[in-house]
Short mmCIF file of C-alpha atoms in Angstrom, two decimals:
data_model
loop_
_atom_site.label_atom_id
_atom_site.label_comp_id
_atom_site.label_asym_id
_atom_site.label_seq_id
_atom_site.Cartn_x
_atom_site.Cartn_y
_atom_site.Cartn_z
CA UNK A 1 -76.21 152.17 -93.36
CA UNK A 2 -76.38 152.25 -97.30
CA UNK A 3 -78.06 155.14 -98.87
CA UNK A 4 -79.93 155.06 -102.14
CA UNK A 5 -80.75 157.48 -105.52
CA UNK A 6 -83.05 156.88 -107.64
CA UNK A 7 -82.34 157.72 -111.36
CA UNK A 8 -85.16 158.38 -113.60
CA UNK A 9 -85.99 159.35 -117.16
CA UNK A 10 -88.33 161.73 -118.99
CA UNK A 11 -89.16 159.00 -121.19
CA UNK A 12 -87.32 156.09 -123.57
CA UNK A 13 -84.52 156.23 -125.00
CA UNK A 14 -83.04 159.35 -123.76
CA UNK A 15 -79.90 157.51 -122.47
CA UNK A 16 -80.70 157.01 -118.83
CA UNK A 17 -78.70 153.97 -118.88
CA UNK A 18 -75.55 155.92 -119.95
CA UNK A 19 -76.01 158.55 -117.85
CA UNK A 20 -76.33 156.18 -114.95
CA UNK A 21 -73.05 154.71 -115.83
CA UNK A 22 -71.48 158.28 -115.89
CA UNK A 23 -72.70 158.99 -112.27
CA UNK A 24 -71.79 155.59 -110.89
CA UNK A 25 -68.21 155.88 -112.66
CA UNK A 26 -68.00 159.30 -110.94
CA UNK A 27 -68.61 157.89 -107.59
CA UNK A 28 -66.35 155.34 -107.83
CA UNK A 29 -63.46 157.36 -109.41
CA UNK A 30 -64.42 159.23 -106.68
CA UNK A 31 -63.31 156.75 -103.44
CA UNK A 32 -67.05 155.91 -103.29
CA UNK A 33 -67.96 152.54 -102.56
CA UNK A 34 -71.11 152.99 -104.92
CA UNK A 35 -73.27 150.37 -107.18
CA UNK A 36 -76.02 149.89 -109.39
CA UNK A 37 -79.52 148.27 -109.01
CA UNK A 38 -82.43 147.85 -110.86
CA UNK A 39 -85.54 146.24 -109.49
CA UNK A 40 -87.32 145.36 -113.18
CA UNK A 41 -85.55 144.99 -116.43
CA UNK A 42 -86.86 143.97 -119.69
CA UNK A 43 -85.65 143.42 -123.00
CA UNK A 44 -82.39 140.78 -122.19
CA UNK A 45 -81.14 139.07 -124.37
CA UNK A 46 -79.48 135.13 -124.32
CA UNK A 47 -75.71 134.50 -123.71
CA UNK A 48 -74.42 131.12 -125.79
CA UNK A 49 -75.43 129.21 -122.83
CA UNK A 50 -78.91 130.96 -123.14
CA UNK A 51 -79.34 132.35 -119.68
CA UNK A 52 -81.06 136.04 -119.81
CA UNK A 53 -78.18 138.77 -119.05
CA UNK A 54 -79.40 142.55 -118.46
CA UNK A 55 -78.05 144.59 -120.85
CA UNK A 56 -78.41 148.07 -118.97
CA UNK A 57 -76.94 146.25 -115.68
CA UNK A 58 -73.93 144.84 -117.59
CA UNK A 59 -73.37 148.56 -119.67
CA UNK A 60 -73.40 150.12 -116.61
CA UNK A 61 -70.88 148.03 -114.63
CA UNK A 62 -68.48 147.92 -117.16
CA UNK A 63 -68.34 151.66 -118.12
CA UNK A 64 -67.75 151.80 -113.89
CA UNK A 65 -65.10 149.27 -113.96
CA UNK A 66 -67.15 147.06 -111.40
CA UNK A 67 -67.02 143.67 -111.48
CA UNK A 68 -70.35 142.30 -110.15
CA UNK A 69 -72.79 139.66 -110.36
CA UNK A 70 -76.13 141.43 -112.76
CA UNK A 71 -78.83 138.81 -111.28
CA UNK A 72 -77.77 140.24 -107.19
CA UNK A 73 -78.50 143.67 -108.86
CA UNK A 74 -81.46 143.28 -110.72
CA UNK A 75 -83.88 140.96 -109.18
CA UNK A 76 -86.67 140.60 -112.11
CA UNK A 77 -85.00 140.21 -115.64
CA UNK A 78 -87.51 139.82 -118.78
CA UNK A 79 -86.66 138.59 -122.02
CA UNK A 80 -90.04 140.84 -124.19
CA UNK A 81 -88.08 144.11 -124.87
CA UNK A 82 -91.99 146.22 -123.66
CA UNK A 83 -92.61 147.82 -120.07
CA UNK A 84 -92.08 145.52 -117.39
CA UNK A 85 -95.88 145.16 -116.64
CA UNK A 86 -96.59 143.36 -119.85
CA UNK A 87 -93.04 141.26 -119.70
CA UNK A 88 -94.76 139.65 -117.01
CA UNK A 89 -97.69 139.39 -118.55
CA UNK A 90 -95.90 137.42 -121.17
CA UNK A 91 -93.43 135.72 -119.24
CA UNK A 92 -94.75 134.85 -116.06
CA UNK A 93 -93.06 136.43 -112.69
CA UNK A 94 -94.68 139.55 -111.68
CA UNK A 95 -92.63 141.78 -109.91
CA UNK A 96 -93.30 141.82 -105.91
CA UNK A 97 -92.19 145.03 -103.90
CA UNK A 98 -91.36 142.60 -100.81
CA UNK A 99 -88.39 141.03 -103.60
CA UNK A 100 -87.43 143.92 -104.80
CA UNK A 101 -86.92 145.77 -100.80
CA UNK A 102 -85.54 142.01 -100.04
CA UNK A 103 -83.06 142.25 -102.88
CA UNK A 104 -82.30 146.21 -102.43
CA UNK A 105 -81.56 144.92 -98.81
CA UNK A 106 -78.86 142.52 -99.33
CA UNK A 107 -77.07 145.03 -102.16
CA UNK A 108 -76.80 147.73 -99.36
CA UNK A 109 -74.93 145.23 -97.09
CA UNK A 110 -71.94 145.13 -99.35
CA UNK A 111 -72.09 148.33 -100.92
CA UNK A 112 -72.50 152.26 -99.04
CA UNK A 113 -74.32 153.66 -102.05
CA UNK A 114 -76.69 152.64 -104.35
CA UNK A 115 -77.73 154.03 -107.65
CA UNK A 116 -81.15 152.46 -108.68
CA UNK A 117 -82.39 152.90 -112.09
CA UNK A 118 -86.06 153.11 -112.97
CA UNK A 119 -87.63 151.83 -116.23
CA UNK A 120 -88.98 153.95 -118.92
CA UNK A 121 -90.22 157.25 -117.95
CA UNK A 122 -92.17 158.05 -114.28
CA UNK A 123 -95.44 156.72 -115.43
CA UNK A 124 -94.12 153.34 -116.00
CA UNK A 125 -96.37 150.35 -114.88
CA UNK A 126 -93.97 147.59 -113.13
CA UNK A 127 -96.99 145.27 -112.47
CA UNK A 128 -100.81 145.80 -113.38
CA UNK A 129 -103.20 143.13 -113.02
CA UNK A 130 -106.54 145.64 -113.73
CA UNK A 131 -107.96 148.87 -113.23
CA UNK A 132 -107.75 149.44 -109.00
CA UNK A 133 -106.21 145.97 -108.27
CA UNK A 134 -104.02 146.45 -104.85
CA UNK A 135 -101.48 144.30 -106.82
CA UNK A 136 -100.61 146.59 -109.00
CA UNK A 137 -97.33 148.43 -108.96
CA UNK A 138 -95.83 151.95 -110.35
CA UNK A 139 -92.27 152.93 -110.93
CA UNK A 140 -92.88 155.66 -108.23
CA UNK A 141 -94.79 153.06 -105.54
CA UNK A 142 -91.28 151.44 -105.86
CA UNK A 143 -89.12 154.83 -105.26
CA UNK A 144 -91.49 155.28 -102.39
CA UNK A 145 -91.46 152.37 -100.44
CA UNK A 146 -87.46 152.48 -100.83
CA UNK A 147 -87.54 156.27 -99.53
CA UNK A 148 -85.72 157.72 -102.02
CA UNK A 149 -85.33 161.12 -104.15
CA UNK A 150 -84.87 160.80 -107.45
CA UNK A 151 -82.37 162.41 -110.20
CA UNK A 152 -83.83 163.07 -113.63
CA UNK A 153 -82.60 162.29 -116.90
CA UNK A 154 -83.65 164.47 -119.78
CA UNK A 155 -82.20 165.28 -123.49
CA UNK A 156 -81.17 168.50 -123.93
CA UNK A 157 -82.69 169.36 -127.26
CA UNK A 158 -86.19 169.86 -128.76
CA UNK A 159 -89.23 169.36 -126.74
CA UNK A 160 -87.58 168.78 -123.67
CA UNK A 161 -89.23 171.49 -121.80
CA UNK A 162 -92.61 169.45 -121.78
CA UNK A 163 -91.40 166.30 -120.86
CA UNK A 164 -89.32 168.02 -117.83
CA UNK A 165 -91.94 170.32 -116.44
CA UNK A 166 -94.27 167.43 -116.78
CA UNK A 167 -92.61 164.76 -114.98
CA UNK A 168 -91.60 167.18 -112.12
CA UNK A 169 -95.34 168.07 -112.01
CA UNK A 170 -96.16 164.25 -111.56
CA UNK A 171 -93.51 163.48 -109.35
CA UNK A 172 -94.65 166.17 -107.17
CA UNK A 173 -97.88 164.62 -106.96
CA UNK A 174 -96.63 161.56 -105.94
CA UNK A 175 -94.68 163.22 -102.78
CA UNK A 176 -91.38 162.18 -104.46
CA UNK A 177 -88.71 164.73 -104.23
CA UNK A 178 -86.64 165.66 -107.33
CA UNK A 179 -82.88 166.44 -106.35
CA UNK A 180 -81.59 167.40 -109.88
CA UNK A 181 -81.56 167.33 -113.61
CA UNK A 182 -78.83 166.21 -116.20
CA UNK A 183 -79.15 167.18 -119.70
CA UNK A 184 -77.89 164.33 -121.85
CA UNK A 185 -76.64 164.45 -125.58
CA UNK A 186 -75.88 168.44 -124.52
CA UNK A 187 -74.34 171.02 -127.65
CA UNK A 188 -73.84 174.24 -126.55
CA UNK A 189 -76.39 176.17 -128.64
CA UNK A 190 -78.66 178.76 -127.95
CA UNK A 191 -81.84 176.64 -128.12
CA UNK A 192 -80.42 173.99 -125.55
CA UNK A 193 -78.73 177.05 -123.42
CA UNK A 194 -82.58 178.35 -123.37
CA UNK A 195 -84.12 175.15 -122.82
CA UNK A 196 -81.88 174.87 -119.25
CA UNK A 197 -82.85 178.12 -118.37
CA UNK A 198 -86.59 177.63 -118.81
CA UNK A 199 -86.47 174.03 -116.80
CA UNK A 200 -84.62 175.81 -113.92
CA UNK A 201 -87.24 179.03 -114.29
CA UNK A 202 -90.31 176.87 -114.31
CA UNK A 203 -89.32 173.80 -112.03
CA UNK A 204 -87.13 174.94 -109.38
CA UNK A 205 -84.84 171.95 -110.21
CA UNK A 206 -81.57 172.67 -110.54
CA UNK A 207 -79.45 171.47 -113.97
CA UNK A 208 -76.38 169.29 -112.15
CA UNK A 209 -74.81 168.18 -115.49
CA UNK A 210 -74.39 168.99 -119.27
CA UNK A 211 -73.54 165.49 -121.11
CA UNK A 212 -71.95 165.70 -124.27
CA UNK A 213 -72.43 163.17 -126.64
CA UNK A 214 -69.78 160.44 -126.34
CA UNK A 215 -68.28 161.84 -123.17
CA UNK A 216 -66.73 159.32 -120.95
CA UNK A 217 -66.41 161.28 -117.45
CA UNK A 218 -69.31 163.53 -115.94
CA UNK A 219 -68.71 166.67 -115.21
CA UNK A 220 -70.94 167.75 -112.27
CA UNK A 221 -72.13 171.56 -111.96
CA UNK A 222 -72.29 170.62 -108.24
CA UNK A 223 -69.52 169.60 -105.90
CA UNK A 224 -69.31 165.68 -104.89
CA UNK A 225 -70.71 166.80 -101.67
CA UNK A 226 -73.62 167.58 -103.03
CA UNK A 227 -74.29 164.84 -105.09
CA UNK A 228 -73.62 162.64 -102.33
CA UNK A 229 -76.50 164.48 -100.11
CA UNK A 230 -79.05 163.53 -102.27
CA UNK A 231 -78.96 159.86 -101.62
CA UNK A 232 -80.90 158.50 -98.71
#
């Protein structure tokens, strides 16, 4: 039976995608017969033969070495580089959790693990179609009804405490579970030294990894063993 993680940001542009590479490149290095998946993505661009490709999906695979088709890994692809909510809007398509479970179905038949990127930060609207319409859909209504626990991706510098502590406060709101923190674009200073020790003091969430900018292998302040207990 495959087992899933989810991995999450603290907001935009923090390099989640990256990061997400990093971990599924460890996996694999690691004898681990691990992918990627991503239920929403938005912001594709057009190959010469103008079909959308996923840029995260396609960054990902290739810093893994994994040759895979992106449309079986990321069922709903969006051309309007703005949350996947208003893609939809625009484009037509809204995203339907019964697709995405579907699609996250037939991935876990081929592959044991399963890293599955979110979009955005936590509060991320997938699909909203008014205020209190049963149709609508948040990032963590589709980390739920996967079961999963999630793995956060922060940056390491200023103003990082907030946007930690807050998103561990929402996600404990939601009844999801937060395994672990890395701490992207990571210099060993005394600010970002501090900044880990406050996170860890004030959320109970443990730092995993320290990502240095440009690095090309994660090192994990956990053993494999422990990463791999956090999927489910």
């Amino acid at each position: 039976m495959s087992k899933g993680l989810f991995v999450i940001g603290t907001g935009t542009d923090i390099g989640k995608t990256y990061v997400t590479g990093l971990l599924l490149k460890y996996l694999r290095d690691n004898g681990y017969n691990a992918t990627y998946f991503k239920a929403a993505l938005s912001g594709a661009i057009r190959d010469e033969d103008d079909n959308l490709v996923p840029g995260d999906a396609v960054e990902v695979l290739e810093m893994a070495n994994l040759e895979e088709d992106t449309d079986f890994l990321v069922p709903y692809i969006y051309e309007t580089a703005v949350s996947p909510h208003l893609a939809s809007q625009i484009e037509g398509n809204p995203v339907d959790l019964s697709v995405v479970k579907d699609a996250y179905e037939k991935v876990s038949q081929k592959y044991d693990y399963i890293l599955m990127e979110g979009s955005g930060g936590i509060v991320c609207p997938i699909r909203y179609e008014g205020k209190g319409n049963e149709n609508n859909i948040m990032l963590e209504d589709i980390i739920n009804h996967l079961g999963l626990d999630v793995i956060i991706i922060a940056d390491a510098g200023l103003g990082t405490i907030n946007s930690i502590v807050t998103t561990v406060e929402y996600l404990k709101n939601r009844n999801v579970h937060a395994c672990g923190i890395i701490m992207n674009n990571y210099k060993d200073e005394l600010m970002e030294n501090d900044n880990i020790k406050m996170v860890e003091d004030l959320c109970d969430v443990p730092i995993i990894a320290k990502v240095y900018q440009n690095d090309i292998n994660l090192q994990l302040d956990v053993d494999t063993k422990e990463l791999i207990s956090y999927f489910r």
